Short mmCIF file of C-alpha atoms in Angstrom, two decimals:
data_model
loop_
_atom_site.label_atom_id
_atom_site.label_comp_id
_atom_site.label_asym_id
_atom_site.label_seq_id
_atom_site.Cartn_x
_atom_site.Cartn_y
_atom_site.Cartn_z
CA MET A 1 0.00 0.00 0.00
CA ALA A 2 1.26 3.48 -0.91
CA ASP A 3 2.25 6.08 1.64
CA ALA A 4 -1.22 7.57 1.08
CA HIS A 5 -4.16 5.57 -0.21
CA ILE A 6 -7.94 5.91 -0.56
CA VAL A 7 -10.38 2.99 -0.69
CA LEU A 8 -13.84 3.70 -2.11
CA THR A 9 -16.85 1.55 -1.31
CA TYR A 10 -20.61 2.00 -1.29
CA GLY A 11 -22.96 2.16 1.68
CA ARG A 12 -26.72 1.75 1.53
CA ASP A 13 -27.38 4.91 3.50
CA ALA A 14 -23.99 6.61 3.38
CA GLY A 15 -23.58 6.68 -0.38
CA ILE A 16 -19.97 6.57 -1.58
CA VAL A 17 -17.63 5.99 1.36
CA ALA A 18 -13.94 6.89 1.23
CA ILE A 19 -11.43 5.58 3.77
CA ALA A 20 -7.91 6.99 3.87
CA GLY A 21 -4.80 5.12 4.94
CA GLY A 22 -1.03 4.98 4.79
CA GLU A 23 1.75 6.61 6.75
CA ARG A 24 0.96 9.86 4.90
CA TYR A 25 -2.81 9.44 5.20
CA ARG A 26 -3.21 13.19 5.71
CA TRP A 27 -2.36 13.67 2.04
CA ALA A 28 -5.40 11.51 1.26
CA HIS A 29 -7.52 13.60 3.66
CA THR A 30 -6.51 16.74 1.78
CA ALA A 31 -7.44 15.21 -1.59
CA LEU A 32 -10.83 14.12 -0.29
CA GLU A 33 -11.65 17.47 1.23
CA GLU A 34 -10.59 19.39 -1.89
CA SER A 35 -12.75 17.07 -4.00
CA GLY A 36 -15.95 17.65 -2.03
CA PHE A 37 -16.12 14.65 0.32
CA HIS A 38 -17.41 15.36 3.81
CA ARG A 39 -15.89 13.78 6.95
CA ASP A 40 -18.19 12.49 9.70
CA GLU A 41 -17.48 12.18 13.44
CA ALA A 42 -16.01 8.70 13.00
CA GLY A 43 -13.39 10.02 10.56
CA ILE A 44 -15.05 8.49 7.49
CA TYR A 45 -15.45 10.55 4.33
CA ARG A 46 -18.80 10.33 2.55
CA LEU A 47 -20.31 11.48 -0.70
CA PRO A 48 -24.11 11.31 -1.06
CA GLY A 49 -25.08 9.13 -4.00
CA ASP A 50 -28.46 10.66 -4.73
CA ASP A 51 -27.19 12.36 -7.90
CA GLU A 52 -25.37 9.64 -9.80
CA ALA A 53 -23.92 11.94 -12.44
CA ALA A 54 -22.62 14.41 -9.85
CA ALA A 55 -21.13 11.59 -7.78
CA ARG A 56 -19.37 10.15 -10.84
CA ALA A 57 -17.92 13.56 -11.64
CA THR A 58 -16.74 14.04 -8.04
CA VAL A 59 -14.99 10.67 -8.04
CA ALA A 60 -13.27 11.50 -11.33
CA GLY A 61 -12.14 14.77 -9.81
CA LEU A 62 -10.90 12.92 -6.73
CA ILE A 63 -8.67 10.68 -8.85
CA ARG A 64 -7.06 13.71 -10.49
CA CYS A 65 -6.71 15.53 -7.17
CA ALA A 66 -5.25 12.43 -5.49
CA GLU A 67 -2.50 12.25 -8.11
CA ARG A 68 -1.43 15.78 -7.23
CA HIS A 69 -1.24 14.77 -3.56
CA ARG A 70 0.67 11.54 -4.31
CA THR A 71 -2.26 9.41 -3.20
CA SER A 72 -3.52 6.24 -4.89
CA VAL A 73 -7.23 5.41 -5.20
CA SER A 74 -8.86 1.99 -5.41
CA THR A 75 -12.40 0.65 -5.18
CA SER A 76 -13.63 -2.26 -3.07
CA SER A 77 -15.96 -4.89 -4.49
CA ARG A 78 -17.35 -5.52 -1.02
CA PRO A 79 -20.29 -3.67 0.54
CA TYR A 80 -19.46 -1.08 3.18
CA ILE A 81 -18.46 -2.93 6.34
CA GLY A 82 -20.63 -0.63 8.46
CA ASP A 83 -23.72 -1.99 6.68
CA ALA A 84 -22.59 -5.60 7.22
CA ALA A 85 -21.97 -4.96 10.93
CA ARG A 86 -25.35 -3.30 11.47
CA ASP A 87 -27.17 -6.08 9.62
CA ILE A 88 -25.55 -8.70 11.86
CA ALA A 89 -26.04 -6.65 15.05
CA ARG A 90 -29.79 -6.45 14.48
CA LEU A 91 -30.03 -10.26 14.45
CA LEU A 92 -27.98 -11.00 17.57
CA PRO A 93 -29.70 -11.67 20.92
CA GLY A 94 -29.57 -8.65 23.20
CA ARG A 95 -28.86 -5.08 22.23
CA TRP A 96 -25.78 -4.66 20.05
CA ASP A 97 -24.30 -1.45 18.70
CA ALA A 98 -22.14 -1.42 15.56
CA ALA A 99 -19.35 1.08 14.84
CA VAL A 100 -16.64 1.33 12.20
CA GLU A 101 -12.99 1.70 13.19
CA ILE A 102 -10.35 3.17 10.87
CA TYR A 103 -6.67 2.19 11.16
CA SER A 104 -5.29 4.82 8.79
CA HIS A 105 -1.72 4.62 10.08
CA PRO A 106 -0.10 1.14 10.23
CA VAL A 107 0.87 1.77 13.86
CA TRP A 108 -2.81 1.92 14.78
CA GLN A 109 -3.21 -1.60 13.42
CA GLU A 110 -0.24 -2.73 15.51
CA ASP A 111 -1.98 -1.32 18.57
CA LEU A 112 -5.09 -3.28 17.62
CA ALA A 113 -3.13 -6.54 17.55
CA ALA A 114 -2.05 -6.09 21.16
CA TRP A 115 -5.65 -5.84 22.36
CA LEU A 116 -7.24 -8.63 20.35
CA TRP A 117 -8.30 -11.58 22.49
CA ASP A 118 -8.02 -14.26 19.87
CA SER A 119 -6.20 -17.51 19.22
CA GLY A 120 -7.29 -17.91 15.61
CA GLU A 121 -7.06 -16.54 12.11
CA LEU A 122 -8.06 -12.96 12.95
CA THR A 123 -4.92 -12.36 15.01
CA ARG A 124 -2.72 -13.81 12.27
CA ALA A 125 -4.43 -11.60 9.69
CA VAL A 126 -4.00 -8.44 11.75
CA GLN A 127 -0.34 -9.26 12.33
CA SER A 128 0.52 -10.07 8.72
CA THR A 129 -1.91 -8.22 6.43
CA ARG A 130 -2.68 -4.52 6.09
CA ILE A 131 -6.21 -3.99 7.40
CA LEU A 132 -7.45 -0.46 6.87
CA TYR A 133 -10.78 -0.73 8.66
CA ALA A 134 -13.00 -3.06 10.68
CA ALA A 135 -16.22 -2.86 12.69
CA THR A 136 -16.96 -3.43 16.35
CA LEU A 137 -20.11 -5.03 17.74
CA THR A 138 -20.73 -4.12 21.38
CA GLU A 139 -23.44 -5.54 23.63
CA SER A 140 -24.77 -2.66 25.70
CA VAL A 141 -25.49 -4.63 28.91
CA SER A 142 -22.49 -6.95 29.25
CA GLY A 143 -20.01 -4.74 27.40
CA THR A 144 -18.89 -7.69 25.28
CA THR A 145 -17.06 -6.27 22.25
CA LEU A 146 -16.44 -8.21 19.04
CA LEU A 147 -14.39 -7.25 15.99
CA LEU A 148 -15.61 -7.89 12.45
CA ALA A 149 -13.07 -7.66 9.62
CA GLU A 150 -12.97 -8.61 5.96
CA ARG A 151 -11.10 -11.88 5.55
CA PRO A 152 -7.86 -11.19 3.65
CA GLY A 153 -7.48 -13.13 0.41
CA HIS A 154 -11.18 -13.98 0.17
CA GLN A 155 -13.73 -12.03 -1.80
CA HIS A 156 -16.75 -12.43 0.46
CA ASP A 157 -15.99 -13.93 3.89
CA TYR A 158 -15.47 -12.09 7.17
CA LEU A 159 -13.51 -12.86 10.31
CA LEU A 160 -14.98 -12.30 13.75
CA GLY A 161 -13.07 -12.27 17.03
CA ALA A 162 -13.23 -10.52 20.38
CA PHE A 163 -11.60 -8.06 22.69
CA PRO A 164 -11.11 -9.16 26.32
CA PRO A 165 -13.47 -7.86 29.02
CA LYS A 166 -12.13 -4.61 30.47
CA PRO A 167 -10.78 -6.08 33.75
CA PHE A 168 -8.46 -8.40 31.81
CA GLY A 169 -6.33 -5.72 30.15
CA GLU A 170 -4.56 -6.68 26.91
CA GLY A 171 -5.56 -9.95 25.31
CA HIS A 172 -2.58 -10.80 23.10
CA GLY A 173 -1.01 -14.17 23.86
CA ASP A 174 -3.54 -15.22 26.48
CA ARG A 175 -3.86 -18.99 26.50
CA HIS A 176 -7.56 -18.73 27.37
CA ALA A 177 -8.46 -16.58 24.35
CA PRO A 178 -11.29 -17.92 22.16
CA ALA A 179 -10.59 -18.61 18.49
CA SER A 180 -12.04 -16.27 15.88
CA ILE A 181 -14.47 -17.72 13.35
CA ILE A 182 -15.10 -17.27 9.63
CA LEU A 183 -18.46 -15.71 8.77
CA PRO A 184 -20.33 -15.89 5.46
CA PRO A 185 -21.51 -12.67 3.80
CA PHE A 186 -25.14 -13.41 4.71
CA PRO A 187 -26.33 -11.62 7.88
CA GLY A 188 -28.70 -14.36 9.03
CA ARG A 189 -26.15 -17.15 8.74
CA ALA A 190 -23.44 -14.95 10.24
CA ALA A 191 -25.59 -14.04 13.26
CA LYS A 192 -26.48 -17.72 13.74
CA ALA A 193 -22.78 -18.70 13.78
CA ILE A 194 -22.00 -15.96 16.31
CA THR A 195 -24.92 -16.89 18.56
CA GLU A 196 -24.50 -20.66 18.47
CA ARG A 197 -20.73 -21.00 18.19
CA PHE A 198 -18.71 -17.94 19.02
CA LEU A 199 -20.55 -16.40 21.98
CA PRO A 200 -20.71 -19.71 23.94
CA ALA A 201 -16.97 -20.19 23.31
CA TYR A 202 -16.35 -16.60 24.40
CA ASP A 203 -18.33 -17.14 27.63
CA ARG A 204 -16.33 -20.28 28.41
CA ALA A 205 -13.09 -18.42 27.76
CA VAL A 206 -14.09 -15.59 30.11
CA HIS A 207 -15.02 -18.13 32.78
CA ASP A 208 -11.73 -20.01 32.36
CA ARG A 209 -9.63 -16.86 32.53
CA ARG A 210 -11.46 -15.59 35.61
CA THR A 211 -10.99 -18.99 37.23
CA ALA A 212 -7.27 -18.98 36.42
CA THR A 213 -6.85 -15.42 37.73
CA VAL A 214 -8.56 -16.20 41.05
CA THR A 215 -6.77 -19.54 41.41
CA GLU A 216 -3.35 -17.99 40.84
CA ALA A 217 -4.09 -15.18 43.30
CA LEU A 218 -5.21 -17.65 45.96
CA ASP A 219 -2.15 -19.80 45.33
CA ARG A 220 0.13 -16.83 45.95
CA ILE A 221 -1.79 -15.86 49.08
CA HIS A 222 -1.59 -19.46 50.30
CA THR A 223 2.18 -19.49 49.79
CA GLU A 224 2.57 -16.29 51.81
CA HIS A 225 0.25 -17.68 54.51
CA ASP A 226 2.26 -20.90 54.78
CA ALA A 227 5.44 -18.88 55.21
CA TRP A 228 3.78 -16.74 57.87
CA THR A 229 2.41 -19.81 59.70
CA THR A 230 5.82 -21.50 59.70
CA MET A 231 7.39 -18.39 61.16
CA VAL A 232 4.75 -18.08 63.91
CA ILE A 233 5.02 -21.74 64.92
CA SER A 234 8.80 -21.65 65.02
CA GLY A 235 8.91 -18.26 66.75
CA ARG A 236 11.79 -17.27 64.48
CA TYR A 237 12.43 -15.43 61.27
CA SER A 238 13.70 -17.31 58.24
CA ASP A 239 17.26 -16.43 59.32
CA ALA A 240 16.58 -18.15 62.73
CA SER A 241 16.59 -14.88 64.71
CA PRO A 242 13.95 -14.77 67.51
CA LEU A 243 10.53 -13.31 66.72
CA GLY A 244 9.54 -10.81 69.41
CA ALA A 245 6.03 -9.61 70.22
CA ASP A 246 6.44 -6.34 68.35
CA ALA A 247 8.06 -8.12 65.45
CA LEU A 248 5.08 -10.49 65.26
CA ASP A 249 2.72 -7.57 64.71
CA ASP A 250 5.03 -6.34 61.98
CA ALA A 251 5.06 -9.80 60.41
CA ILE A 252 1.25 -9.83 60.32
CA GLU A 253 1.21 -6.46 58.63
CA THR A 254 3.82 -7.66 56.14
CA PHE A 255 1.71 -10.70 55.28
CA LEU A 256 -1.44 -8.64 54.82
CA ASP A 257 0.42 -6.07 52.72
CA LYS A 258 1.54 -8.85 50.38
CA ALA A 259 -1.78 -10.70 50.36
CA TRP A 260 -4.13 -7.76 49.88
CA PRO A 261 -3.10 -6.82 46.30
CA GLU A 262 -3.64 -10.45 45.33
CA PHE A 263 -6.99 -10.49 47.10
CA LEU A 264 -8.11 -7.52 45.02
CA SER A 265 -8.01 -9.85 42.00
CA VAL A 266 -10.25 -12.24 43.89
CA MET A 267 -12.67 -9.42 44.68
CA GLN A 268 -12.73 -8.35 41.04
CA HIS A 269 -13.32 -11.73 39.39
CA ALA A 270 -14.85 -14.06 41.99
CA PRO A 271 -18.36 -12.49 42.09
CA ALA A 272 -18.99 -13.35 38.43
CA LEU A 273 -17.78 -16.91 39.07
CA LEU A 274 -20.00 -17.29 42.13
CA ASP A 275 -22.97 -16.16 40.04
CA LYS A 276 -22.47 -19.17 37.77
CA CYS A 277 -22.22 -21.76 40.54
CA ARG A 278 -25.24 -24.03 41.17
CA PRO A 279 -24.24 -26.27 44.10
CA ALA A 280 -27.72 -27.80 44.45
CA ALA A 281 -27.39 -29.35 40.99
CA THR A 282 -23.98 -30.93 41.67
CA ALA A 283 -22.72 -33.96 43.59
CA GLN A 284 -21.69 -31.64 46.46
CA PRO A 285 -24.84 -29.61 47.30
CA ASP A 286 -23.47 -28.78 50.77
CA ASP A 287 -20.92 -26.54 49.06
CA MET A 288 -23.63 -23.90 48.96
CA HIS A 289 -22.81 -23.01 52.58
CA ALA A 290 -19.15 -22.46 51.75
CA LEU A 291 -20.04 -20.35 48.73
CA ALA A 292 -22.46 -18.27 50.79
CA ARG A 293 -19.70 -17.52 53.28
CA LEU A 294 -17.34 -16.57 50.48
CA ALA A 295 -19.98 -14.24 49.05
CA ASP A 296 -20.47 -12.67 52.47
CA SER A 297 -16.73 -12.16 52.87
CA LEU A 298 -16.58 -10.32 49.56
CA ALA A 299 -19.40 -8.03 50.62
CA HIS A 300 -17.57 -7.21 53.87
CA ALA A 301 -14.24 -6.79 52.05
CA GLU A 302 -15.74 -4.11 49.83
CA THR A 303 -15.81 -1.81 52.86
CA LEU A 304 -12.03 -2.09 53.03
CA ASP A 305 -11.55 -0.98 49.44
CA GLY A 306 -14.40 1.51 49.30
CA GLY A 307 -13.12 4.36 51.43
CA THR A 308 -14.88 3.34 54.66
CA ARG A 309 -13.11 4.86 57.66
CA LEU A 310 -11.80 2.14 59.96
CA ASN A 311 -9.20 2.27 62.69
CA PRO A 312 -6.05 0.23 61.95
CA ARG A 313 -7.01 -2.62 64.29
CA GLU A 314 -10.47 -3.04 62.78
CA ARG A 315 -9.13 -2.81 59.24
CA ARG A 316 -6.52 -5.48 59.97
CA SER A 317 -9.16 -7.73 61.53
CA ARG A 318 -11.52 -7.43 58.58
CA THR A 319 -8.71 -7.93 56.09
CA TRP A 320 -7.57 -11.06 57.86
CA THR A 321 -11.11 -12.43 58.11
CA ALA A 322 -11.78 -11.98 54.40
CA ILE A 323 -8.51 -13.55 53.33
CA SER A 324 -8.67 -16.45 55.77
CA THR A 325 -12.26 -17.23 54.70
CA TRP A 326 -11.12 -17.64 51.12
CA LEU A 327 -8.18 -19.78 52.16
CA THR A 328 -10.51 -21.98 54.22
CA TYR A 329 -13.15 -22.50 51.53
CA ARG A 330 -10.88 -22.40 48.53
CA GLU A 331 -11.41 -26.03 47.51
CA PRO A 332 -15.25 -26.08 47.42
CA PHE A 333 -15.15 -22.81 45.50
CA LEU A 334 -12.80 -24.16 42.83
CA ARG A 335 -14.72 -27.43 42.68
CA GLN A 336 -17.99 -25.63 41.99
CA VAL A 337 -16.45 -23.18 39.57
CA ARG A 338 -14.94 -25.97 37.51
CA THR A 339 -18.26 -27.77 37.48
CA ALA A 340 -20.00 -24.58 36.37
CA ALA A 341 -17.63 -24.34 33.40
CA SER A 342 -19.19 -27.42 31.80
CA HIS A 343 -22.77 -27.29 33.11
CA ARG A 344 -25.48 -24.65 33.09
CA PRO A 345 -28.17 -25.85 35.54
CA SER A 346 -31.29 -23.75 36.02
CA ALA A 347 -31.07 -23.52 39.82
CA PRO A 348 -30.52 -20.02 41.26
CA ALA A 349 -26.92 -18.87 41.52
CA VAL A 350 -24.99 -17.89 44.62
CA SER A 351 -24.57 -14.15 44.25
CA ALA A 352 -21.80 -11.94 45.52
CA PRO A 353 -23.91 -9.89 47.99
CA SER A 354 -24.36 -11.17 51.52
CA ARG A 355 -26.67 -14.14 51.83
CA ALA A 356 -27.89 -15.80 55.01
CA LEU A 357 -27.60 -19.56 55.40
CA PRO A 358 -30.84 -21.57 55.24
CA PRO A 359 -32.47 -21.95 58.70
CA GLY A 360 -32.18 -25.23 60.54
CA ARG A 361 -29.18 -26.49 58.57
CA PRO A 362 -25.81 -25.51 60.05
CA ALA A 363 -22.84 -25.05 57.81
CA PRO A 364 -20.35 -27.94 57.79
CA ARG A 365 -17.43 -27.37 60.12
CA ARG A 366 -14.05 -26.79 58.52
CA ARG A 367 -10.65 -26.21 59.95
CA PRO A 368 -10.10 -22.46 59.55
CA ALA A 369 -6.91 -20.91 58.27
CA ALA A 370 -4.44 -20.00 60.98
CA SER A 371 -5.40 -16.80 62.78
CA PRO A 372 -3.09 -14.10 64.06
CA PRO A 373 -2.42 -14.07 67.80
#
């Protein structure tokens, strides 16, 4: 592709659409503006097609003007991708909004590659082929955002992949990323493939990544807790020096300082996992008591991270209680979460807000995590 390039296509409502690209894409912008194209808020240049003769003359003038500004012009045989995205969005379950993205400068495409959450062909295409534009499909309730792009080397097909949910950060290289799929140029069939194949795979990938994030955070907290417990039992630091009373308080604070950042990951991702758990429909229905306690601990922990004024002693006590509860009931949580990954029972979920245990049925007794003296 030249340093400055213009691709022309046709939109049902937009008329003739012009998209500029290349490292010198501003040269193309100048040619379009001098030729009578109008730029919208999304950065896309349009030319109403109501008057066919006038539009043909404007395009001819654009070609001459583009030569003066060292810009090449080509036409696309495909329909405007904004139309394709809107047609598909209307057929998806839920409320989806479609928007066109322009990657005029190649660096913008490189930035796109870092954020794609994909283990399939879409990532390879973005990394190896110049893609000037694509369209996003965003579900207004969940925030799920998909990327629709023309499939390089094919005249009609599209590729569809996803961006990671916002809490995950960048998606490139994530082993849990779902694989993009190939879509036909027919909106009904494309929407059916997204609904029946891609979105379920995306949901499983989100669940798996959340599970991995919480598991890894709990593993690191458990390692720190084991080191703290060993030190308390021995009454000595790791270098064998005696552990005094004041030093013990400092050691507790050190443990909590290391554990709390990890626990923030638990607070961020565990509520969505708890919502998917259905203990009553599994072989371990009594796990519902453990999950209820974990949900309660998250509700109480929110006061620690929400600006509530607490004295240092109370804050330390609540922090320890929340962390030790998750260490105590870690196994039933992971057991239920892994079961939820492969089953979708219809029983009500255990939600993150506080929930009382059913009357007349005490929670099973478990050995709690070691408590500070």
